[in-house]
Backbone as ProteinMPNN parsed JSONL, in Angstrom:
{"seq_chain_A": "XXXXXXXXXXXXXXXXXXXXXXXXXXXXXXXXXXXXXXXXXXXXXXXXXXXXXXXXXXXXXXXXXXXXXXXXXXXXXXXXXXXXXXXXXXXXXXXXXXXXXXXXXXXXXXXXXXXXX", "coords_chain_A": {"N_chain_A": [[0.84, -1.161, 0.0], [0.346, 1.976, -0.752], [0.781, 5.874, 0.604], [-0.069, 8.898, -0.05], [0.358, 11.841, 0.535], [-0.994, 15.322, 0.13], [-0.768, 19.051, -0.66], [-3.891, 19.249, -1.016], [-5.481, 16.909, -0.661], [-5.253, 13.532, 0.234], [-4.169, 10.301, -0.848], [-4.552, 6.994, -1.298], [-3.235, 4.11, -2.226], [-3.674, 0.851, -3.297], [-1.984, -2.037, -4.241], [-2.692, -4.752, -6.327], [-4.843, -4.521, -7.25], [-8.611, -5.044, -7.347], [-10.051, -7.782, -5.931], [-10.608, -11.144, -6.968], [-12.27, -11.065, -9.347], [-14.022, -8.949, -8.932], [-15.786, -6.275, -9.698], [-15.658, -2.726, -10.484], [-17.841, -1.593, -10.248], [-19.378, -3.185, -8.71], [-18.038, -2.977, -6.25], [-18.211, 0.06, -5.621], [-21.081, -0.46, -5.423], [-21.413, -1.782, -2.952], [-20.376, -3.725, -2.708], [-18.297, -6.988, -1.172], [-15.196, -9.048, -1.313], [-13.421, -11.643, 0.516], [-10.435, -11.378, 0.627], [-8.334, -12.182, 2.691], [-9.501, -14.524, 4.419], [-8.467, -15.704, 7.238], [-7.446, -12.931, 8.546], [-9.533, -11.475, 8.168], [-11.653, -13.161, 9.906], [-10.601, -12.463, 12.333], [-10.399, -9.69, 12.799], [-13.866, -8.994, 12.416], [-14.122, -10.413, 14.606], [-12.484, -9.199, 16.857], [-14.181, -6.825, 16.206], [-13.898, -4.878, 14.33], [-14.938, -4.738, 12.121], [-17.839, -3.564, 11.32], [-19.72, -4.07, 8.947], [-20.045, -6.285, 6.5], [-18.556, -5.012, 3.3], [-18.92, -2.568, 3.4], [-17.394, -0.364, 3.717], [-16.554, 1.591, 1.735], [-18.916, 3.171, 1.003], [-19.146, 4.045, 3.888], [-17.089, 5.983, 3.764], [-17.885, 7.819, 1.834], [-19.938, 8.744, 3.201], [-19.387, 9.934, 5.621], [-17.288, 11.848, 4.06], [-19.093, 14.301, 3.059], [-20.621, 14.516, 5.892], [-18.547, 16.035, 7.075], [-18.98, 18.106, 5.3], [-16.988, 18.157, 2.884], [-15.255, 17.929, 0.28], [-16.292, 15.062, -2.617], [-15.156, 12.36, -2.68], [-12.758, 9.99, -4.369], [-12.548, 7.489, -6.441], [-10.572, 4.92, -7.614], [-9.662, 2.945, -10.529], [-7.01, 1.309, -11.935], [-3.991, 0.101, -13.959], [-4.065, -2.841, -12.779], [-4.195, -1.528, -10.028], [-6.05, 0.1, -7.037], [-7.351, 3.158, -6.123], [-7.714, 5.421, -3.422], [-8.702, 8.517, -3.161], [-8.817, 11.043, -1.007], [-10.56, 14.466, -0.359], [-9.398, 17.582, 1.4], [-10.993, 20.6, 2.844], [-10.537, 23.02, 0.958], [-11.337, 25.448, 1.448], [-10.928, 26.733, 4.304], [-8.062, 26.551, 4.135], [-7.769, 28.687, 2.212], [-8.715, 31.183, 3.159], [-6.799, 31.282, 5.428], [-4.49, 31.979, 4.086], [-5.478, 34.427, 2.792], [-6.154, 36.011, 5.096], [-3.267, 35.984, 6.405], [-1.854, 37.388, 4.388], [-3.197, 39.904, 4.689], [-2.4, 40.432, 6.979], [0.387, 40.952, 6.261], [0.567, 42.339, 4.282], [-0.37, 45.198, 6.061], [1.795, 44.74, 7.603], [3.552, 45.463, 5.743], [2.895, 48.107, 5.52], [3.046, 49.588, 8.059], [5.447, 49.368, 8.228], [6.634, 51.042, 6.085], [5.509, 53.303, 6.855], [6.848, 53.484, 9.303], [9.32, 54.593, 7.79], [9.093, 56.562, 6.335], [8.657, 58.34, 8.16], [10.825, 58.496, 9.316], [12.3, 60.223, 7.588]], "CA_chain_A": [[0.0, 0.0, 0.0], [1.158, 3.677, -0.58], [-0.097, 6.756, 0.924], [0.618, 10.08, -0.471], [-0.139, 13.018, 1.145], [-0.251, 16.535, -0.815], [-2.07, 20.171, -0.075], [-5.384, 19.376, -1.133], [-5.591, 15.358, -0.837], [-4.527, 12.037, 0.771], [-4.206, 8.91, -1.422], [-3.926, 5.646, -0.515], [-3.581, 3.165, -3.454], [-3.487, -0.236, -2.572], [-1.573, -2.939, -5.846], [-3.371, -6.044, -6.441], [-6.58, -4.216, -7.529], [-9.928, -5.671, -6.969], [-10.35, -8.92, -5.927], [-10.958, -12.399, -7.532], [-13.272, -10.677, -10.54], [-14.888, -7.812, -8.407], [-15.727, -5.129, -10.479], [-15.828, -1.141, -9.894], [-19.326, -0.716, -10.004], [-19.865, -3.407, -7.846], [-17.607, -2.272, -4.89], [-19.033, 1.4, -5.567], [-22.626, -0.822, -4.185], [-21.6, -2.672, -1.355], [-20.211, -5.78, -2.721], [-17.407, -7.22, -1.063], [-14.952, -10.288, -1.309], [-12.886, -11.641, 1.348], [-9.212, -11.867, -0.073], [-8.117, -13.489, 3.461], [-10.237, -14.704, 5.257], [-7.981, -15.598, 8.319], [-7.088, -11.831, 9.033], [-11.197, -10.969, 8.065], [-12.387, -13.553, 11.053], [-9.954, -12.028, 13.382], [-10.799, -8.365, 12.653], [-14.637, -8.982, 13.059], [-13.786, -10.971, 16.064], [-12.48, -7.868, 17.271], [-15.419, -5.682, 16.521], [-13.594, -3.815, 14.0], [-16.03, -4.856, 10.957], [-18.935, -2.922, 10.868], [-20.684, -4.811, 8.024], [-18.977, -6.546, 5.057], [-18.772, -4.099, 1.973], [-20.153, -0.862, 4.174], [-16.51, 0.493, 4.058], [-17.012, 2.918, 0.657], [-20.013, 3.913, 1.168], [-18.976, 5.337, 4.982], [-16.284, 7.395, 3.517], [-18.753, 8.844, 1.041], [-21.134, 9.799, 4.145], [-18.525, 10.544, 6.448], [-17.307, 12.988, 3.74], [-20.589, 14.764, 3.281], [-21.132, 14.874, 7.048], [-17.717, 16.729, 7.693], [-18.529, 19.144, 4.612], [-15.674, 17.794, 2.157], [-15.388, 17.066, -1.638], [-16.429, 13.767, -2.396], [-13.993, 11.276, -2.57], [-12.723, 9.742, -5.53], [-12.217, 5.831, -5.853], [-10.199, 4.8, -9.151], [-9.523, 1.255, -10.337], [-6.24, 1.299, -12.75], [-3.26, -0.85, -13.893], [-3.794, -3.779, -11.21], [-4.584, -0.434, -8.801], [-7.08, 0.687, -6.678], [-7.048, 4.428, -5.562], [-9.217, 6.515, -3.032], [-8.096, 10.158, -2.777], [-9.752, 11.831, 0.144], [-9.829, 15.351, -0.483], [-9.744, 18.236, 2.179], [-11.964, 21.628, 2.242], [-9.831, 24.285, 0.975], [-12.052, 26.828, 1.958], [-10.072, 27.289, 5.602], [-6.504, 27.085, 4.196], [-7.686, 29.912, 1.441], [-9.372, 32.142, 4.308], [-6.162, 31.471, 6.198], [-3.529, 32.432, 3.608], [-6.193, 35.832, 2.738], [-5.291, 36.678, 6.557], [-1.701, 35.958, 6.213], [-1.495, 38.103, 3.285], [-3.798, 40.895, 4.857], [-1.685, 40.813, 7.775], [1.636, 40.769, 5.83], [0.128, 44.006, 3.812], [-0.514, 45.811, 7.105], [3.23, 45.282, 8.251], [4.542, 46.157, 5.095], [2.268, 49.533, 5.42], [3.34, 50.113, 9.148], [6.813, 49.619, 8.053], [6.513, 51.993, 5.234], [5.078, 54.137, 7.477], [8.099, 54.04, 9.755], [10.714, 54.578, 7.282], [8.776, 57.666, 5.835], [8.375, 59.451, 9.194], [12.371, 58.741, 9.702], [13.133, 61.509, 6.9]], "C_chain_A": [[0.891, 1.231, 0.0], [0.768, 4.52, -0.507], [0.845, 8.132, 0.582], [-0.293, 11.172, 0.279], [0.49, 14.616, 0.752], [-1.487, 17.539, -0.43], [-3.088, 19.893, 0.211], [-5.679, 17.952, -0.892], [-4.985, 14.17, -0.392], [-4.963, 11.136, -0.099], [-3.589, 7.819, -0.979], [-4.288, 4.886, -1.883], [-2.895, 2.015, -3.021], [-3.411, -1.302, -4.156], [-2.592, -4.099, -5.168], [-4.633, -5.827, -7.305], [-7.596, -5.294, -7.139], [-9.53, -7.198, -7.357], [-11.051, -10.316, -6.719], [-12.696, -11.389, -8.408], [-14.521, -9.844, -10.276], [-14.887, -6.732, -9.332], [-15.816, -3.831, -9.917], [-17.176, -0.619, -9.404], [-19.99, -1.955, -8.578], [-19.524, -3.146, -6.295], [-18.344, -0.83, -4.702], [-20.407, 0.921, -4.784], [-22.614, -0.972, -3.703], [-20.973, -3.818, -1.48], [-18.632, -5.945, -2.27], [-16.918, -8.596, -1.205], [-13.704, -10.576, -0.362], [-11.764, -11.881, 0.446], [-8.373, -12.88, 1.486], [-8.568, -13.761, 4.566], [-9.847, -14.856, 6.765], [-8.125, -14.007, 9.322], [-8.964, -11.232, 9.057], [-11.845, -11.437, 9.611], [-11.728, -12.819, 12.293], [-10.374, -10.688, 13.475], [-12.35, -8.205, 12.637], [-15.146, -10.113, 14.288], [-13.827, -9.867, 17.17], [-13.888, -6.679, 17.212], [-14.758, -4.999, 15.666], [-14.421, -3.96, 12.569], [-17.566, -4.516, 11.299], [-19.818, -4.352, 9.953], [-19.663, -4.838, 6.326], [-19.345, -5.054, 3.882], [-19.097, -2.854, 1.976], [-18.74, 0.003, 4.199], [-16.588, 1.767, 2.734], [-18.287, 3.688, 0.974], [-20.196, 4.88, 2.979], [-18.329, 6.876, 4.809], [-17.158, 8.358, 2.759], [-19.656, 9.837, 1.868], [-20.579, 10.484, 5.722], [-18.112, 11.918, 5.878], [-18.019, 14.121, 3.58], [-20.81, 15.353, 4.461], [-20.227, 15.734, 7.397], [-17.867, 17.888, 6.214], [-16.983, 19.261, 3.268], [-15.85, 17.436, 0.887], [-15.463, 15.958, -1.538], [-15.522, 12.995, -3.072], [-13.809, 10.65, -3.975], [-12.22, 8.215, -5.893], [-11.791, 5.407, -7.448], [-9.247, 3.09, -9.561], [-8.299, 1.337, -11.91], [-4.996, 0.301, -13.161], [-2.91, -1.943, -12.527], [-3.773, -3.099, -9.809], [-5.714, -0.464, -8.683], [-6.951, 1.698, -5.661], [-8.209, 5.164, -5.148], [-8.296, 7.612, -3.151], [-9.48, 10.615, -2.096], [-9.237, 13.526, 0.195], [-10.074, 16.573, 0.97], [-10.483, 19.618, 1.768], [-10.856, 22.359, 2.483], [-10.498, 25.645, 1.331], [-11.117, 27.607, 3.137], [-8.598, 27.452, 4.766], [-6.662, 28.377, 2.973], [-8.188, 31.159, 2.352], [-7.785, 31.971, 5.189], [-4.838, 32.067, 5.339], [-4.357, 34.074, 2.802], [-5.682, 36.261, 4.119], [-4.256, 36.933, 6.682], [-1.656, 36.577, 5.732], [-1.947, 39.493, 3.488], [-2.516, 41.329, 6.012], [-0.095, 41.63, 7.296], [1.493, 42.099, 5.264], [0.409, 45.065, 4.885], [1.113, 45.936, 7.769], [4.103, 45.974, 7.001], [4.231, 47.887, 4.89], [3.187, 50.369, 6.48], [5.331, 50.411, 8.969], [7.043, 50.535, 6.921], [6.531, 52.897, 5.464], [6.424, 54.917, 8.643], [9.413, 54.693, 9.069], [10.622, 55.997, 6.457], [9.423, 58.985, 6.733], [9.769, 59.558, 9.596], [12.519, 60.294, 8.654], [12.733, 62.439, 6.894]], "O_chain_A": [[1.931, 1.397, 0.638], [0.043, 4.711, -1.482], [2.028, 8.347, 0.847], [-1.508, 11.143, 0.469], [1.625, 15.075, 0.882], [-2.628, 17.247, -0.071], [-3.539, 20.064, 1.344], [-6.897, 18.01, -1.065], [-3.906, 13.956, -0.945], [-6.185, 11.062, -0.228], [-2.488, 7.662, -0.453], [-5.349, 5.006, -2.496], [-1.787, 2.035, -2.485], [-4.327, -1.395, -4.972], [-3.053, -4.262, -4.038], [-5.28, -6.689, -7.901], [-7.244, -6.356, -6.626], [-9.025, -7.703, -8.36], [-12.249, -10.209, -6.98], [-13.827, -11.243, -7.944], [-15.59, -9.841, -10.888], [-13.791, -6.322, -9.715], [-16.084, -3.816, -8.715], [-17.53, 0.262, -8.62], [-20.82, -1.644, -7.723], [-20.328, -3.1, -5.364], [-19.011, -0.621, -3.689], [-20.867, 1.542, -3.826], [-23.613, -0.684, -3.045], [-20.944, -4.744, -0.67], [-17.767, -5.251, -2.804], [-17.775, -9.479, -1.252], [-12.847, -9.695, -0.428], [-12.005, -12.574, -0.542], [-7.941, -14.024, 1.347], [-8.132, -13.324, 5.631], [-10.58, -14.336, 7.606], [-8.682, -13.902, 10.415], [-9.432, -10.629, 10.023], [-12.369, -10.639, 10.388], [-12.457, -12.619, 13.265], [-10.857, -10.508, 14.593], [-12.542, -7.015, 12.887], [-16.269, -10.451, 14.662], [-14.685, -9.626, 18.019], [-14.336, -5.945, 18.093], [-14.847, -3.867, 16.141], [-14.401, -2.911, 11.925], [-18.358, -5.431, 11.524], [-20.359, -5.344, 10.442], [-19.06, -4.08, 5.566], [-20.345, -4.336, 3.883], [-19.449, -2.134, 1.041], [-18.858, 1.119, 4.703], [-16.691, 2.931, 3.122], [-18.335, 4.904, 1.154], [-20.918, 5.834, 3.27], [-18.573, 8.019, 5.194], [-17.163, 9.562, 3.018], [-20.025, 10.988, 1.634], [-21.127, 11.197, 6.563], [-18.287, 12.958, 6.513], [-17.464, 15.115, 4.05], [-21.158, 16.534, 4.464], [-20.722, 16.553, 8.171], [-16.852, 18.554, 6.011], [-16.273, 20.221, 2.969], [-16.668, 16.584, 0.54], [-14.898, 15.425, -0.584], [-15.267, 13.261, -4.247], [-14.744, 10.801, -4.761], [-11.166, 7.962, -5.309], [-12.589, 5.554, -8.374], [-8.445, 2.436, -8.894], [-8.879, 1.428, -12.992], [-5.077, -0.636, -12.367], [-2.015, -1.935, -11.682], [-3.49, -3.657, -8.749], [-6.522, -0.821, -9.54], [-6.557, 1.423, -4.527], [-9.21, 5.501, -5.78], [-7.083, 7.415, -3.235], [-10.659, 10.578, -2.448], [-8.133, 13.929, 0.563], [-11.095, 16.319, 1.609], [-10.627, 19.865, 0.571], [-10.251, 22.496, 3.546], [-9.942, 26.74, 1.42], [-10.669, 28.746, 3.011], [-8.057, 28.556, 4.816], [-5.648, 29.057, 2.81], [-7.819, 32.25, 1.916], [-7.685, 33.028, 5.812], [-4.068, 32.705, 6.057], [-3.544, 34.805, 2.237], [-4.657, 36.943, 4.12], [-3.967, 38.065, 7.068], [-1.105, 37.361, 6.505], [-1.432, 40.372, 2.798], [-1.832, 42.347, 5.904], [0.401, 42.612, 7.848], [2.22, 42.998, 5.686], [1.36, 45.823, 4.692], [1.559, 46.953, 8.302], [5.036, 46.766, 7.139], [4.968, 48.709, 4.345], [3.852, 51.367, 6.204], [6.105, 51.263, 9.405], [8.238, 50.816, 7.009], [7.209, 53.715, 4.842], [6.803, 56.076, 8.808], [10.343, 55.2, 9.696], [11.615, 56.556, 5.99], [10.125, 59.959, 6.462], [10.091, 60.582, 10.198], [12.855, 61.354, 9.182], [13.352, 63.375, 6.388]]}, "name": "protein", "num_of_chains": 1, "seq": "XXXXXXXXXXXXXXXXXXXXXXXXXXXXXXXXXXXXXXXXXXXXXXXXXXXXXXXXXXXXXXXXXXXXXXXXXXXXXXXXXXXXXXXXXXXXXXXXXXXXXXXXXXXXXXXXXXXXX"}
């Protein structure tokens, strides 16, 4: 698995692609297939399985619920890639501040270097 992490987006693309003759549209519904079952019984042993095949369709309503572009799930050379993207809204409202601020010192300092002469 390899996770990239860049401004706007985290990807995780995981080789092997889809499982024993799963297709795109059917993971996009719900359909899942166990690739090993050992590590599967142990992990809803644990309690950490929710419900087979319910893992796409959380991120989709997880994203949604936190306000976020919706996710993007891409099935390519023997890949399969989510990119989870983040809301740029805050880091563009926070580099407008930065930049307002940064204005304002270069004024005040302008201002000082006038009133010197």
């Amino acid at each position: 698995m390899q996770v990239a992490i860049y401004d706007d987006r985290l990807e995780v693309t995981s080789p092997g692609g889809l499982y024993n003759g799963l297709t795109y549209e059917e993971v996009m519904n719900g359909h899942s297939k166990i690739r090993n079952k050992g590590i599967a019984n142990i992990f809803s042993q644990m309690g950490l399985v929710e419900a087979w095949g319910s893992g796409i369709k959380r991120i989709l309503n997880a994203a949604e619920e936190y306000g976020l572009p919706k996710p993007r799930f891409q099935e390519f050379d023997n890949m399969f890639r989510v990119e989870l993207f983040r809301n740029l809204f805050p880091m563009m409202e926070e580099s407008r501040n930065i930049g307002e601020a940064s204005e304002k010192h270069r004024r005040s300092i302008g201002n000082r270097t006038t009133n010197r002469t």
